[in-house]
Coordinates of C-alpha atoms (C1' of nucleotides) in Angstrom, one line a residue:
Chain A
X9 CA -30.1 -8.3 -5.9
X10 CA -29.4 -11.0 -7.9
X11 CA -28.8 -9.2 -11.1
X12 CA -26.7 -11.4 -13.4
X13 CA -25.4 -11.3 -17.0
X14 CA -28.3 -12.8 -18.7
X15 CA -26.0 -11.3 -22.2
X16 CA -28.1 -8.2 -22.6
X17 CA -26.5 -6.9 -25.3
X18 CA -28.5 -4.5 -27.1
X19 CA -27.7 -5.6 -30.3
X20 CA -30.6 -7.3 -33.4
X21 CA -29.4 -8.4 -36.6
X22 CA -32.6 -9.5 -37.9
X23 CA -34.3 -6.5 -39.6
X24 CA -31.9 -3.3 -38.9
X25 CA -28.1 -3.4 -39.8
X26 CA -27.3 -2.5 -35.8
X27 CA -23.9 -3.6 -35.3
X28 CA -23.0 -5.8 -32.1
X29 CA -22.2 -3.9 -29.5
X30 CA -19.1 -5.9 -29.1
X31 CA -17.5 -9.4 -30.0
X32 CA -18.0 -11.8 -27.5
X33 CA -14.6 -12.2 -26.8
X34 CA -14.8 -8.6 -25.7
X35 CA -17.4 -9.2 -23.3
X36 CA -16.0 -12.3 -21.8
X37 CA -13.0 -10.2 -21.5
X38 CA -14.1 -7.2 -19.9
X39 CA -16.2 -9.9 -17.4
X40 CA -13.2 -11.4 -16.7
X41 CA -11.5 -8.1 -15.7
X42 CA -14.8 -6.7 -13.8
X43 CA -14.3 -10.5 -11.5
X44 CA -10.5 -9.6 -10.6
X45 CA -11.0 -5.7 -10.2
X46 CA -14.1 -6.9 -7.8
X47 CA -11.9 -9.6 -6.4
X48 CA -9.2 -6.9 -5.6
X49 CA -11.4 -4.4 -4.4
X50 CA -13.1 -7.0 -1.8
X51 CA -9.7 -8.7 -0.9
X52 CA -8.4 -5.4 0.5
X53 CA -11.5 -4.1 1.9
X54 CA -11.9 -7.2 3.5
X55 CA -9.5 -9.4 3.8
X56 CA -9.3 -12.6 1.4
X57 CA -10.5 -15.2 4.0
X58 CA -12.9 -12.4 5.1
X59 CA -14.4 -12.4 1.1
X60 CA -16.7 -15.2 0.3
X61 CA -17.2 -16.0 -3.7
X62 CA -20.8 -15.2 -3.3
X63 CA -19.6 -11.5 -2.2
X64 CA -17.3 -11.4 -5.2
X65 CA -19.9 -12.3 -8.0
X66 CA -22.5 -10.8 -6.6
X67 CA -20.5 -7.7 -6.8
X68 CA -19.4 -8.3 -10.1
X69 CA -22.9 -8.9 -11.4
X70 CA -22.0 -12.4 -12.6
X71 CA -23.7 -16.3 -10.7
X72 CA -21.0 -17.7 -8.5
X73 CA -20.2 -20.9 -11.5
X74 CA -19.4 -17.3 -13.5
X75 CA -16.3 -17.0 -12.0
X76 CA -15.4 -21.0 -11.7
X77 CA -15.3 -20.3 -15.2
X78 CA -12.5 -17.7 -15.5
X79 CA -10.6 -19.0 -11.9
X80 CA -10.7 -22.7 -11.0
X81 CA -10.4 -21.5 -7.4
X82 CA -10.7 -18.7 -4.9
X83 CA -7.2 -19.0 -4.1
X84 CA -6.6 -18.3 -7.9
X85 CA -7.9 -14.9 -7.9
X86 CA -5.6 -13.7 -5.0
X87 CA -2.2 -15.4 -7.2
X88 CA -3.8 -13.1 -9.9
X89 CA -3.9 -9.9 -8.2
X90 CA -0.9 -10.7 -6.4
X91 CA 1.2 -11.7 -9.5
X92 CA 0.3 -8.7 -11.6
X93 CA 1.3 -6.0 -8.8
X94 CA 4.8 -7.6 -8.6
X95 CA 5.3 -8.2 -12.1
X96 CA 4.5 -4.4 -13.0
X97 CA 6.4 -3.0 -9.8
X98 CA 9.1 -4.5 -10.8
X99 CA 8.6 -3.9 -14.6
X100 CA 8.6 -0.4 -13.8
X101 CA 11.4 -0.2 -11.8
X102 CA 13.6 -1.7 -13.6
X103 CA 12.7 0.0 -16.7
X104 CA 12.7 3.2 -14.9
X105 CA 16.8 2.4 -13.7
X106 CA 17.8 0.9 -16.3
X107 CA 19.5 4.1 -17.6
X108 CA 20.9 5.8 -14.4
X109 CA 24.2 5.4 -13.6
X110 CA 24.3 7.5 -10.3
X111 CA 23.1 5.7 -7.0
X112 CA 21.1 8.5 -6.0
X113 CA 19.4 9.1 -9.0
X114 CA 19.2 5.7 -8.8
X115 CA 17.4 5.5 -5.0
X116 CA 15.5 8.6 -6.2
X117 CA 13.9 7.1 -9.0
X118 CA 12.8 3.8 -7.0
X119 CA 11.5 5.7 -4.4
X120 CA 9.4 7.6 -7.0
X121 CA 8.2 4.4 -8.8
X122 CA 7.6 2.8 -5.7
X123 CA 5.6 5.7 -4.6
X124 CA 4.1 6.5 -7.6
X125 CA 2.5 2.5 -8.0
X126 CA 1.3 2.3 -4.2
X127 CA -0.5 6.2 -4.6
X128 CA -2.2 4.6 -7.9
X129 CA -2.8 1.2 -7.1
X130 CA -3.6 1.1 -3.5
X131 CA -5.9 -1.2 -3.6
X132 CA -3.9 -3.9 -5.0
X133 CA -1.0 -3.1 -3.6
X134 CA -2.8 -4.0 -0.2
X135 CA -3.7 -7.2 -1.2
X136 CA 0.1 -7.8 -2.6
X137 CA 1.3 -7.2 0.9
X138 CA -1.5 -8.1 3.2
X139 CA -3.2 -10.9 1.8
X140 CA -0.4 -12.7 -0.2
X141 CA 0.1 -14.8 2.6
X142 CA -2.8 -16.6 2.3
X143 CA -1.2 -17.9 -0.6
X144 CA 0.3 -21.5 -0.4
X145 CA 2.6 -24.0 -2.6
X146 CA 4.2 -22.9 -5.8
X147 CA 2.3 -19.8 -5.8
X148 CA 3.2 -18.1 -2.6
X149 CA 7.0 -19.4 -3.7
X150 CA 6.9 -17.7 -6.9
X151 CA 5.3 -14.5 -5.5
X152 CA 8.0 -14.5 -3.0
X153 CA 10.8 -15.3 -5.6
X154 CA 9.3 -12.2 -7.8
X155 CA 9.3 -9.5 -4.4
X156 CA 13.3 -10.7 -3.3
X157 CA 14.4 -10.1 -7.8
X158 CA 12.5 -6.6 -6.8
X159 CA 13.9 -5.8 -3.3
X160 CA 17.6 -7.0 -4.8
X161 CA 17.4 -3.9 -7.3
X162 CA 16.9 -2.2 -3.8
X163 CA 19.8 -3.4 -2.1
X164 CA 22.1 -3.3 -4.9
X165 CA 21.4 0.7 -5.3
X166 CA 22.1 1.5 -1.3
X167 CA 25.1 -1.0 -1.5
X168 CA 26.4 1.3 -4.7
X169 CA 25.7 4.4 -3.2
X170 CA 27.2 3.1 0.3
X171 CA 30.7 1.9 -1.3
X172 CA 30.6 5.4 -3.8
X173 CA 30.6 7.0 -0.2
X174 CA 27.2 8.9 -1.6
X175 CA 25.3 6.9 1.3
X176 CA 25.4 6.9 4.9
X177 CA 26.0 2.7 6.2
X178 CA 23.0 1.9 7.8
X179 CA 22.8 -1.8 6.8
X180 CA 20.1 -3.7 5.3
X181 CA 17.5 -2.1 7.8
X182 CA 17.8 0.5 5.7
X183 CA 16.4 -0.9 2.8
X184 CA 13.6 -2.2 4.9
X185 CA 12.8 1.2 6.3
X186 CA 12.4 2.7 2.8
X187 CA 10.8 0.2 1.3
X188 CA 8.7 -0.2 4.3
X189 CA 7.3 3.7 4.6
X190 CA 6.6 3.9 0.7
X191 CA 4.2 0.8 0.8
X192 CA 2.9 2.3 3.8
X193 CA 1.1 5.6 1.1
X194 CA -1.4 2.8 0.0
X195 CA -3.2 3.0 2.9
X196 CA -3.7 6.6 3.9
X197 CA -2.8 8.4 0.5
X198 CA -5.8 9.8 -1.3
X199 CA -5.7 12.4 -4.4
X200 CA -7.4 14.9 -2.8
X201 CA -5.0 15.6 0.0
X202 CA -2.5 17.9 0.5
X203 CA -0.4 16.7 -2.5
X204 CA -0.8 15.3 -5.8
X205 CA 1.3 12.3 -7.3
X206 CA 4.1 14.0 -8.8
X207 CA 4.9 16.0 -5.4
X208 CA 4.1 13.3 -2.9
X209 CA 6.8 11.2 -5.4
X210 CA 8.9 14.3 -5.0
X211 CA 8.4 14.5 -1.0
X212 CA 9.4 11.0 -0.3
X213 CA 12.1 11.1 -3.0
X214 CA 13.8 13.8 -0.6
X215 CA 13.1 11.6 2.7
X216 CA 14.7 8.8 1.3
X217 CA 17.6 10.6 0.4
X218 CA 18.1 12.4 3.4
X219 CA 17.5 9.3 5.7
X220 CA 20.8 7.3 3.6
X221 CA 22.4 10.7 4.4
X222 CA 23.2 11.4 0.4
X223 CA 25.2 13.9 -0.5
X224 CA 27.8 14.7 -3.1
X225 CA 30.6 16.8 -2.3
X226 CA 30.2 17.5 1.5
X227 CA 26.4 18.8 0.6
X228 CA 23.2 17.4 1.6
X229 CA 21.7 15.9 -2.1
X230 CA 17.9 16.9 -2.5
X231 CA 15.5 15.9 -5.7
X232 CA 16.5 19.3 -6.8
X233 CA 19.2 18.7 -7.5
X234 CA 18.8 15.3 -9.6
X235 CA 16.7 14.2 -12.6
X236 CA 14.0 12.0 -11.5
X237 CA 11.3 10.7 -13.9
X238 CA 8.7 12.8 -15.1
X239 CA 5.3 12.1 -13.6
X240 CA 3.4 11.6 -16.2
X241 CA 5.8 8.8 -17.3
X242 CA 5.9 7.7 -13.9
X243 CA 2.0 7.1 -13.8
X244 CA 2.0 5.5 -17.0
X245 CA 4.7 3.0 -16.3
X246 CA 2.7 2.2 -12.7
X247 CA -0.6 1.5 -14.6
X248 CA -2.1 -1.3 -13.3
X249 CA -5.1 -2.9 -15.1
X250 CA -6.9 -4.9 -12.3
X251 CA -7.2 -2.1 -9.9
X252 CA -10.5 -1.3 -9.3
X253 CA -10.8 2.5 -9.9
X254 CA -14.6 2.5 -8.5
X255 CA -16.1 0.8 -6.2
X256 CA -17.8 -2.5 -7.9
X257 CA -21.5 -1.7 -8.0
X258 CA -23.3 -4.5 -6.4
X259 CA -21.5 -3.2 -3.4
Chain B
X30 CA -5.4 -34.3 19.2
X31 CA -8.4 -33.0 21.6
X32 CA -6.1 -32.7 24.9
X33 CA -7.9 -30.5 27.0
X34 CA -8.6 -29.1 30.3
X35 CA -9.5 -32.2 32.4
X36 CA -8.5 -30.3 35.4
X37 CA -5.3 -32.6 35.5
X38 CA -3.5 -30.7 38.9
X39 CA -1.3 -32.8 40.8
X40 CA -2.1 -32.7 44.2
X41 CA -3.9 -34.4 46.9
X42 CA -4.7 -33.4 50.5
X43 CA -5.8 -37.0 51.7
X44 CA -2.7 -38.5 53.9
X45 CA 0.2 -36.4 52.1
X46 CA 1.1 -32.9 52.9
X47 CA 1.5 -31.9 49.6
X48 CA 0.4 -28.7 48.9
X49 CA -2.1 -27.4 45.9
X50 CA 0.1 -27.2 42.8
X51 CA -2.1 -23.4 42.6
X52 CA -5.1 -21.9 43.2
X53 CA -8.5 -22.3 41.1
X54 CA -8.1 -18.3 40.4
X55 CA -4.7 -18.8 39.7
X56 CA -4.8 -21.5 37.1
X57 CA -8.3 -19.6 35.2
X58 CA -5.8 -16.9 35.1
X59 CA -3.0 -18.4 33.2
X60 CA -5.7 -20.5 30.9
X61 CA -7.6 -17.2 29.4
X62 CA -3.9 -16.1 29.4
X63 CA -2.9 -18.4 27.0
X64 CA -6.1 -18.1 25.2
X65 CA -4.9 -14.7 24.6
X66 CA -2.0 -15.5 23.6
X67 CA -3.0 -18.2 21.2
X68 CA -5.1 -16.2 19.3
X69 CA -3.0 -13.6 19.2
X70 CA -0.3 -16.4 17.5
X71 CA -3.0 -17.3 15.1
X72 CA -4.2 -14.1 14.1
X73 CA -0.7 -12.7 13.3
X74 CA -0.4 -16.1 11.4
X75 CA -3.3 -16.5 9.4
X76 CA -5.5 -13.4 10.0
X77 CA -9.0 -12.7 12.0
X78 CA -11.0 -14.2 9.5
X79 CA -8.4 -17.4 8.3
X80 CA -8.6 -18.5 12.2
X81 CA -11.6 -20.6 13.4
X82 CA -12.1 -21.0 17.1
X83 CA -11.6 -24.5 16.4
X84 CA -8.1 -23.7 15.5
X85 CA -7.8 -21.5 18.9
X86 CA -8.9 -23.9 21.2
X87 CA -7.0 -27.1 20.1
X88 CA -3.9 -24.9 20.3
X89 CA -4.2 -23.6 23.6
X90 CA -5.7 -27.2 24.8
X91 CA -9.6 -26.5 25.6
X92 CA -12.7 -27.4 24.4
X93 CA -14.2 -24.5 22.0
X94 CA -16.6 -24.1 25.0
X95 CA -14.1 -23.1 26.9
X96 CA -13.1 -20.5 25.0
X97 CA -16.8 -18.5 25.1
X98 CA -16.6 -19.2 28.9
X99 CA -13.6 -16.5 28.9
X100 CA -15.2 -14.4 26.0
X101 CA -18.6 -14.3 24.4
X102 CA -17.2 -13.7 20.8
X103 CA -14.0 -14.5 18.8
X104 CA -14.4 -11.1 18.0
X105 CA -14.1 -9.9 21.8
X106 CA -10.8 -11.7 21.3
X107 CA -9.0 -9.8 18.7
X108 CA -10.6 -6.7 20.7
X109 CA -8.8 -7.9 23.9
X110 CA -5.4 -8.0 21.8
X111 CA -5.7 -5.0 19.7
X112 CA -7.0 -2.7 22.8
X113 CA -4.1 -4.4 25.1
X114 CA -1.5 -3.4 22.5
X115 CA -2.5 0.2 21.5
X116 CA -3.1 0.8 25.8
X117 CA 0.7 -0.4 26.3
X118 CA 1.9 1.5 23.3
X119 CA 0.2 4.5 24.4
X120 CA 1.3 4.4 27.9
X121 CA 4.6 3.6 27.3
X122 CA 5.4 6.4 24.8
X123 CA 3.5 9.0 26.8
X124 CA 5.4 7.9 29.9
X125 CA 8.9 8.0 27.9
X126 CA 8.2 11.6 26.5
X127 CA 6.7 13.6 29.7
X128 CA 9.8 14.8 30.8
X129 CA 11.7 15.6 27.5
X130 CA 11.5 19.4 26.1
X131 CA 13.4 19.6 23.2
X132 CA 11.6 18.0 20.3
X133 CA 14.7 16.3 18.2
X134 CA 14.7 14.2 21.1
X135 CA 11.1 13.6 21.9
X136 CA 11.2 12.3 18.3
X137 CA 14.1 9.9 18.7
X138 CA 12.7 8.7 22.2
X139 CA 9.5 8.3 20.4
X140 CA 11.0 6.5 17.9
X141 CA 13.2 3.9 20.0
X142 CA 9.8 3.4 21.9
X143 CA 7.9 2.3 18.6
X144 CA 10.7 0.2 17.8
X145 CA 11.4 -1.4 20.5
X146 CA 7.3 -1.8 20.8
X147 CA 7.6 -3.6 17.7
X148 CA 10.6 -5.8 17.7
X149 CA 9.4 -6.9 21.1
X150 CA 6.2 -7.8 20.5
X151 CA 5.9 -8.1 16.6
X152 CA 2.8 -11.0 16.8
X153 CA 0.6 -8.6 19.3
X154 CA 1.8 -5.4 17.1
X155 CA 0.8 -7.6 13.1
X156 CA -2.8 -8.2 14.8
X157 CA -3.0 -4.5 15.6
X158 CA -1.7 -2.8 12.2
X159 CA -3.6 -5.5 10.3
X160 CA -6.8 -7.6 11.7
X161 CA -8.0 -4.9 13.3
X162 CA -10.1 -3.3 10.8
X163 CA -12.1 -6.7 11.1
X164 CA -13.6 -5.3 13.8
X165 CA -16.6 -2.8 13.9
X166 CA -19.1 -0.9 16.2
X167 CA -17.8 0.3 19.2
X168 CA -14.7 -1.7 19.8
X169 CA -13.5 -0.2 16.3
X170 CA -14.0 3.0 17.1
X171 CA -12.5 2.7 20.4
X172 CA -9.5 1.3 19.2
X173 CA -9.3 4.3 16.7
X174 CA -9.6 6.9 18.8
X175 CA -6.8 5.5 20.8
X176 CA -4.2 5.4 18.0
X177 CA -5.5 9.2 16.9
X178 CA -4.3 9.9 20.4
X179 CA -1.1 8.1 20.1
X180 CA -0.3 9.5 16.7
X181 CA -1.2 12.8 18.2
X182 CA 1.6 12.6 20.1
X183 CA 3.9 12.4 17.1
X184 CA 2.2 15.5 15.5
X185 CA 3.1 17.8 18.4
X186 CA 6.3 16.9 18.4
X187 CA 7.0 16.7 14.4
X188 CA 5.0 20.5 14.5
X189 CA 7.3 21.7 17.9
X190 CA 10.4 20.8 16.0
X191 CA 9.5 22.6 12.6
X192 CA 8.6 25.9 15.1
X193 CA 11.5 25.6 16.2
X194 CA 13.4 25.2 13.1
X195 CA 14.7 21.7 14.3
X196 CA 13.3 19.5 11.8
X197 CA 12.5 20.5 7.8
X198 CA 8.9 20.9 7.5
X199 CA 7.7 17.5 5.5
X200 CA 4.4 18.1 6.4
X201 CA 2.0 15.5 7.3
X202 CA 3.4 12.6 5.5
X203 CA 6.4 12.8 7.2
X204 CA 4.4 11.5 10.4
X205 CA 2.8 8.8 8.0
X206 CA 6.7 7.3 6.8
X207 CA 8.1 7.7 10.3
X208 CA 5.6 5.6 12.0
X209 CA 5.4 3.1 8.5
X210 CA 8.9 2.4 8.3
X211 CA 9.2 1.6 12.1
X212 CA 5.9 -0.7 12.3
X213 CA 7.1 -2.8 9.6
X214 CA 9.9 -4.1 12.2
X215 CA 7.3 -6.5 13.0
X216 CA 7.4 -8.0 10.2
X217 CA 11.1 -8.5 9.5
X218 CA 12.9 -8.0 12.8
X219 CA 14.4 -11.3 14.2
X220 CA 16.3 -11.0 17.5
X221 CA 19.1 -13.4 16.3
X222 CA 20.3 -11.0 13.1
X223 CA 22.4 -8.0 12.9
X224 CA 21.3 -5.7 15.6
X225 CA 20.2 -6.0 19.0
X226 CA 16.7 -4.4 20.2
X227 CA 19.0 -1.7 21.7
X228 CA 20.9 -1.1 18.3
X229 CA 18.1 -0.9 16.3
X230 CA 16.2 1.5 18.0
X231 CA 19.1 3.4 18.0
X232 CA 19.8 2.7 14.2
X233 CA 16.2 3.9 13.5
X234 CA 16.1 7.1 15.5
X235 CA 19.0 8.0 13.7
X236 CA 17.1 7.3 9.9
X237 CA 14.4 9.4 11.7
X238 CA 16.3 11.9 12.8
X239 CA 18.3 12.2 9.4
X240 CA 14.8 12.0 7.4
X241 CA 13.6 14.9 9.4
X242 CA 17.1 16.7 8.5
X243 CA 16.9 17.3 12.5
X244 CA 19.9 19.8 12.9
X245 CA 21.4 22.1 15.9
X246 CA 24.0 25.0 14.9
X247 CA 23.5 23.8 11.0
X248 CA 25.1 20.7 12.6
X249 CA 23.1 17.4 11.7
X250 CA 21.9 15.7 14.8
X251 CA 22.8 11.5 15.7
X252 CA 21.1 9.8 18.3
X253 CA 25.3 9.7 19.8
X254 CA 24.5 13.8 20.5
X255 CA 21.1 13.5 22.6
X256 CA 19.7 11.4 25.9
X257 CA 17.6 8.8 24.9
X258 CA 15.9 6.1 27.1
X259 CA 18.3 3.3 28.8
X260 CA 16.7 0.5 26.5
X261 CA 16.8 -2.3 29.5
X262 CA 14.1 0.8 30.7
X263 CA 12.9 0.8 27.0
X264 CA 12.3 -3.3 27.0
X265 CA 10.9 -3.1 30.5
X266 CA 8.4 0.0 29.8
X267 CA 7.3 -2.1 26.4
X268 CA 6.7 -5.5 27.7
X269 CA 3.0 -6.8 26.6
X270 CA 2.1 -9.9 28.3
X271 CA -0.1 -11.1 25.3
X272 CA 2.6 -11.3 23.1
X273 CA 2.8 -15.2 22.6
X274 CA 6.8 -15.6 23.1
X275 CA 6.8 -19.3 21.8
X276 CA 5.0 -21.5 19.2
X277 CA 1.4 -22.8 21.0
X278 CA 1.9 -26.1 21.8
X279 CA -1.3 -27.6 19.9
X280 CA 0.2 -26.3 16.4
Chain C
dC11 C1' -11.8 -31.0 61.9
dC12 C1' -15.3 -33.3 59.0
dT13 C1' -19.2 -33.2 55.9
dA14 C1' -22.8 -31.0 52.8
dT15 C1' -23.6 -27.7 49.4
dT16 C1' -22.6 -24.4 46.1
dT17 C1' -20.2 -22.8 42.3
dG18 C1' -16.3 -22.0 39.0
dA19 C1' -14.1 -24.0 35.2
dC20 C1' -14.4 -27.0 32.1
dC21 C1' -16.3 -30.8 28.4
dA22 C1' -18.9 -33.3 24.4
dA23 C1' -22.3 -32.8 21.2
dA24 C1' -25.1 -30.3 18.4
dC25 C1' -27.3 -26.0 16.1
dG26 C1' -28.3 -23.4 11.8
dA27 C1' -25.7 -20.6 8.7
dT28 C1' -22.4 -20.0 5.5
dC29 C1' -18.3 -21.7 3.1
dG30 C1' -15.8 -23.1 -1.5
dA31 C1' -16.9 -25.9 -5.1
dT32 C1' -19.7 -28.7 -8.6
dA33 C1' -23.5 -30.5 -11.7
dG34 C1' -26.3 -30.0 -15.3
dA35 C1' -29.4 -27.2 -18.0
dC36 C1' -29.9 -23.4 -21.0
dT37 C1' -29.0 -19.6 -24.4
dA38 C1' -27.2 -16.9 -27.8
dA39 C1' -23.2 -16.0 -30.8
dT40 C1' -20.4 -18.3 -34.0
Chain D
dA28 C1' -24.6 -27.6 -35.2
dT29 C1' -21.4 -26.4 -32.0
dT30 C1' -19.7 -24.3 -28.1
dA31 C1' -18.5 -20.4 -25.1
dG32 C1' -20.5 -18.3 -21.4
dT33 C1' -23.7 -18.1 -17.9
dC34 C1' -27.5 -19.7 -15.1
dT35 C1' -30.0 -22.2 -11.0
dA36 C1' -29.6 -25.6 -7.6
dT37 C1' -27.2 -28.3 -4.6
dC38 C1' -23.2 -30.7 -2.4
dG39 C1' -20.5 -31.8 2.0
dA40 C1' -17.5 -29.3 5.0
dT41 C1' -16.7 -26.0 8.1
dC42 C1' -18.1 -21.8 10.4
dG43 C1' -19.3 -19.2 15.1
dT44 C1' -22.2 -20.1 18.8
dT45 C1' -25.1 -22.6 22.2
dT46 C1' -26.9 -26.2 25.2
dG47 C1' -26.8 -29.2 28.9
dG48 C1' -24.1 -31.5 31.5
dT49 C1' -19.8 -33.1 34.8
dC50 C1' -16.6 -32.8 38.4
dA51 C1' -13.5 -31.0 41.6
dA52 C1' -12.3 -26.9 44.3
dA53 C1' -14.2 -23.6 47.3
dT54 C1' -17.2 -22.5 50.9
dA55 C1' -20.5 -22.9 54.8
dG56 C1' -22.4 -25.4 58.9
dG57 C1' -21.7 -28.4 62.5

DNA sequence: CCTATTTGACCAAACGATCGATAGACTAAT
DNA sequence: ATTAGTCTATCGATCGTTTGGTCAAATAGG
C-alpha cells in the first residue's frame, strides 16, 4: 500500500534526446481526473459519508494533501461529480430536442437520452441522485436549480403532447413515473445483459409512450413509428468524462 | 439538550390511589419503539453512514447507552428497519394477490400495494431502497433474498400475463421500470398534493397497466374495468409501525 | 400487607480508532 | 530561481462502542 506519485516519469534529458512523456500540466490533469473518477466510483459504492479521503487517495494513488490540492474539501468532490452529471444531462437533452417539433418524438427522445446517460454513466449518475443530498448551501441550491431547468423540459413535453390530445392526462405523477423508472437503469443495467444501449433506449422509448397512452390518429404510437436519435449520437452526446470506466486500482 | 430517560413516570402508590401511569414492559416497549423510529427518521434524512448514534439518542431522548441496551450495533438498527419493511411488503403483497387469477389484475393489485407501501411509509421504504447496501454478512444477504422473493412475485405475474397474451412481452426490464417508477413515490409523494393514497394507486396501476399495453378483446385495460383492493384494506394491510409519522422531538 | 432483595432500564464518562483537514518539507519541471 | 505538485506527519474533533454504576419497579418471603 502506500504507493504514491513520487512523479515517475520515465523521462532523462541529460544524455539521450527522450522526449517527456508528457507536460506537466498533463499529468496534473490526468491526476486530477483519476481523484474525481475515484471519488465517484467510491461515492456510489459507498456512499459519500461512508468514503473517507484516505479511501479516495489511496485509491487514486496520490497522499491525502494530494487531493487538498485539487478540492479544498470533501464536500467539493461530491458538487463536482454532482454538477457535471446535470450539466451534461441536461446539455444533452436539450440539444437532442432542440429540433423536434412533435411531443412524442419529443418524449421519445428524452426518454432515450435519459436512458442512454444513466446505462453509460451509472456510476455518477448514482451519486447525482443518492448522494447529492449530502450537499449543503449554495451548492445543493444550485444542483437543485440545475435538476428543476431539466425536469421543466420534461413537463413542458407531456403538457404539449397532453393539450395536442397525443397524451393520455395523468398529471404531473406522470412525469415523475418516467423520470423515476429511467434513473432507476443505473443500478441494475449492465452491457452484457439481455440488451445493448441502443435497444434498451429503444425498449423504454416504447414504455414511456405507451404509459402517456400516445397515439396519433386513434393508433397506439410505438418508436417505430418515429425518428429517435441514432445511438451512436446518443452515446456521444451522454459522454461523461469523470465516470470511472474501471475500477480505481488501489481498490 | 441531554433530556433523557430519568425514569420520570408520574405516579405514586404511597397514600393516593393513583394508578401506574404503565407498566415497566410497557414503557421499554414504546422506548426501543421510538428508537426505531428515530433512526429510521435519520437514516432516510442523512443516510446510515451521515448518522452517529449520538445523533439517534439525543433525538429519541436517551443516553447513547441506552441505545446498545436495545441493540448491540447501530448496524443491527438499520437491519431491524430494512428487515421490518421488506417482511411487511412481502406479506402484504402476497396476502393481496393469493386469491386473484387473472394476471392484468394481479399486476394492478400488485401495483396499488407498492404504492400505497410507499406513499405510506416513504422514510421506512428510502432506508430500505437506499442504506441498505451499508449492510453486509448475513443480515445483507438476508435482506436480499427476501426482496428476490418479493420481486419474484412480480415475475410470475409479468410472465403469466405475456402467456396469456395480456401484457406485451417487455422482457425483464419491464419488471425493473414497474417497480422503479413506483418506489420513487417515496421520495416525492406528499399526502397534502394532488391525489389521495387511494387515487394514486389507482393513477399508477393504470401507467402500469398502459406500459404493459395490458389489453382484453384488443380492448385496452383501466384499473375502472378490473377489482382491485378496497384501499382503506390497502392502508390497513400496509401499515409499518416503524415508519416515524412525525419529526423526533430532539431534532 | 409490609419489607428485603433482585433485576430491568437507564445514565455519565471514557475508550481507542478514525475522521476531515492542515503544516511544513521536499523535489523536479519550468 | 521559482513554483507547481506531492510527500510525511500531525492536529483536534468525532466516531462506534464499552465500562461501571444508579435507582426505581418488580418480585419474593414473612
Amino acid at each position: 500500500m502506500a504507493t504514491t506519485n513520487q512523479t515517475g516519469g520515465s523521462r532523462h534529458t541529460k544524455g539521450g534526446r527522450m522526449k517527456a512523456t508528457s507536460s506537466r500540466r498533463a499529468q496534473s490533469a490526468r491526476t486530477e481526473l483519476r481523484l474525481l473518477r475515484t471519488a465517484c466510483w467510491l461515492f456510489s459504492e459507498r456512499g459519500f459519508h461512508g468514503t473517507g479521503i484516505r479511501d479516495i487517495s489511496e485509491a487514486a494513488g496520490v497522499a491525502v494533501s494530494a487531493m487538498y490540492y485539487y478540492a479544498s474539501s470533501k464536500d467539493e468532490l461530491l458538487e463536482a461529480v454532482t454538477r457535471r452529471v446535470m450539466e451534461v444531462l441536461a446539455a444533452s437533452s436539450e440539444e437532442t430536442v432542440r429540433d423536434i417539433d412533435d411531443p412524442a418524438e419529443r418524449l421519445a427522445a428524452l426518454i432515450a437520452v435519459h436512458a442512454a446517460f444513466h446505462a453509460r454513466n451509472p456510476r455518477a449518475a448514482k451519486v447525482a441522485d443518492h448522494e447529492f443530498q449530502a450537499l449543503t448551501g449554495q451548492a445543493r441550491r444550485d444542483i437543485l436549480r440545475l435538476r428543476d431547468a431539466y425536469e421543466k423540459v420534461w413537463a413542458d413535453t407531456l403538457e404539449a403532447g397532453v393539450r395536442a390530445g397525443v397524451f393520455t392526462d395523468r398529471g404531473n405523477v406522470a412525469r415523475l413515473a418516467l423520470l423515476q423508472m429511467a434513473t432507476g437503469i443505473a443500478h441494475w443495467y449492465h452491457p452484457n445483459g439481455e440488451l445493448d444501449i441502443a435497444r434498451l433506449c429503444e425498449r423504454f422509448a416504447d414504455m414511456g409512450l405507451a404509459l402517456m397512452g400516445a397515439s396519433r390518429d386513434g393508433r397506439p404510437l410505438q418508436v417505430g413509428d418515429l425518428r429517435i436519435p441514432d445511438s451512436e449520437l446518443l452515446l456521444q452526446r451522454v459522454e461523461l468524462s469523470i465516470e470511472p470506466r474501471r475500477k480505481p486500482t488501489g481498490v
